[in-house]
Amino acid sequence: MTILAIESSCDETSCAISRDGVILSNIIAGQAVHEQYGGVVPELASRAHMQNIVPVVEAALKKAGVTMPELTAIAFTQSPGLIGSLLVGSQFAKSLAMSLGIPLLAVHHMQAHVLANLIQGATGSAELPHFPFLCLTVSGGHTQIVRCDSPLKLQVIGETLDDAAGEAFDKSAKLLGLPYPGGPLIDKYAREGNPQAYTFPEPQIPGLNFSFSGLKTAILYFLQEQRAKDPEFVEKNLPDICASIQGRIISILLNKLKKAARETGIKDFCIAGGVSANSGLRKAFRETGDALGWRTFIPAFEYCTDNAGMIAITGYYKYLAGDFAPLTTSASARAEW
Ligand code: KG4
Ligand code: ZN
C-alpha cells in the first residue's frame, strides 16, 4: 500500500510517501516569509503553499523512488489549521486522487501528531508504544494529554484552557525581544542558563487541564520590574531568563503528565508536536520516565514539528480501517476529535 500524504495546515508545506506503513520520504519546506512579521501571516502562508506544493510533491516522489501510477491512496490534513493553507493541500490532494482514480484519506492534524510515535524507527526505539498509551501533544496551537487505545481510538483527557505551550514559548520570546518563532531560540539560550535563577508561578488548575496565560503575565511584570532597575537586564541575563521560563513550562507539562499516570495506571508515554522538539522537555520527559518506570517514546525532530510523515502513518491506519473520504469533503479550520 503506497500512500502519498500532504500536510499544509500552517506554514510548512510537506509531502511524504509511505509503503505499508514505512516512511520512504518526508520532505518539508518552511516559509521564511513570516519572520519579518513576528508570526504567521495567513495570506502569505497560502501563497507560499501554492508555490511550494508541486516541487515538494515531486521531491518526495523522487526521494522515495515512487511514480504516480504506483500510488494506492492520497492522504491530506483536513483540519484543524489556517483555512487558506488547508485549502491548498486539500484541493491538491483531491485533484490528485480524482485524476489517479484512487481513494482519499482525510486526516486530523492533532491525531497525526500523536501517531507520529507509531512511525517505525521514528522514536529511535526498535519497539512501538503499547496500547493504551498516553501522549503529551504540545504545539503552537494545542496542548493536550491524549489517551490512545488504538491507532484510531484517541481521547483528549486534558487540555489547555487558554494559551498553548508553544504560544507560551513564542510569547515569552517576544517579550524578550527575540524573533518569531521564539521557541527554538529559548531552547538554545536555555542550554547555557540556570533554570533556578528566577522563579515563575505554577498555576493551580483542577484535573488534567493546563493554563499558560498567567505565566505570560508573570513574565511581563517580572521583566518590567527588572528593566526599571537595569535597562540591560535581559541582555545581561538572557540564558538564565530563558532557562527559568523553559523550566517552568516543562514542570507545568510534566506535573500534569505524572498526575495522568497516577490516575490511569498507564506506563507507556509519548510526546508529540512542535514543542516536543525542545531539548529540555525531551531530557526531563526521559528522566521522569526513568524515575517512575515508564517506557518513553520521543519522535525524531523531523516528526515532531509539522510534517507529512505523520499524515501518511495516520492515512495508513485509516486505509486499513476502510475510513475513506468522499471527493466532496472539504477542509475545516476547526474540528472536534
Ligand atoms: O506542531 P508545530 O510545528 O505547529 C503547530 O501545529 O502549531 O508547533 C510549532 C510550535 C511553535 O510554537 C514553536 O515555537 C514550537 O513549536 N517549537 C519549540 C521548539 N521547536 C518548535 N518550542 C520550544 N523549543 C523548541 N525547540
Ligand atoms: Zn502541528
Coordinates of C-alpha atoms and ligand atoms in Angstrom, one line a residue, residues 9-10 12 109-110 113 138-142 166-167 169-170 180-184 187 246 273-275 277-279 304-306, ligand 1:
S9 CA -2.1 23.2 7.9
C10 CA 0.1 26.2 8.9
E12 CA 5.1 24.2 6.4
H109 CA -3.7 17.1 12.3
M110 CA -3.6 16.6 16.1
H113 CA 1.0 14.4 15.7
V138 CA 2.4 20.2 22.6
S139 CA 2.3 22.5 19.6
G140 CA 1.8 26.2 18.7
G141 CA -1.9 25.8 18.8
H142 CA -2.6 22.9 21.2
G166 CA 4.1 26.7 22.0
E167 CA 2.4 30.1 22.4
F169 CA 7.3 29.9 24.4
D170 CA 6.7 32.2 21.5
Y180 CA 9.4 34.5 15.7
P181 CA 9.1 31.6 16.3
G182 CA 10.9 32.1 19.6
G183 CA 10.5 28.6 21.0
P184 CA 13.7 27.2 19.4
D187 CA 15.6 26.3 23.9
Q246 CA 11.6 26.9 29.9
G273 CA 4.0 18.3 18.4
G274 CA 6.4 21.1 17.7
V275 CA 7.3 21.8 21.3
A277 CA 11.5 19.3 19.7
N278 CA 12.5 21.2 22.9
S279 CA 15.7 19.7 24.2
C304 CA 7.9 16.5 15.9
T305 CA 7.2 19.7 14.0
D306 CA 4.6 19.8 11.2
Ligands
KG4_1 O1 3.5 21.5 15.7 P1 4.0 22.7 15.2 O2 5.2 22.7 14.2 O3 2.9 23.6 14.5 C1 1.7 23.7 15.1 O4 0.8 22.8 14.7 O5 1.4 24.6 15.9 O6 4.5 23.6 16.5 C2 5.0 24.9 16.4 C3 5.4 25.4 17.8 C4 5.9 26.8 17.8 O7 5.2 27.5 18.9 C5 7.4 26.7 18.1 O8 7.9 27.8 18.8 C6 7.4 25.5 18.9 O9 6.5 24.6 18.3 N1 8.8 24.9 18.9 C7 9.6 24.9 20.0 C8 10.8 24.3 19.6 N2 10.7 23.9 18.3 C9 9.5 24.3 17.9 N3 9.3 25.3 21.3 C10 10.3 25.1 22.2 N4 11.5 24.6 21.9 C11 11.8 24.1 20.6 N5 13.0 23.6 20.3

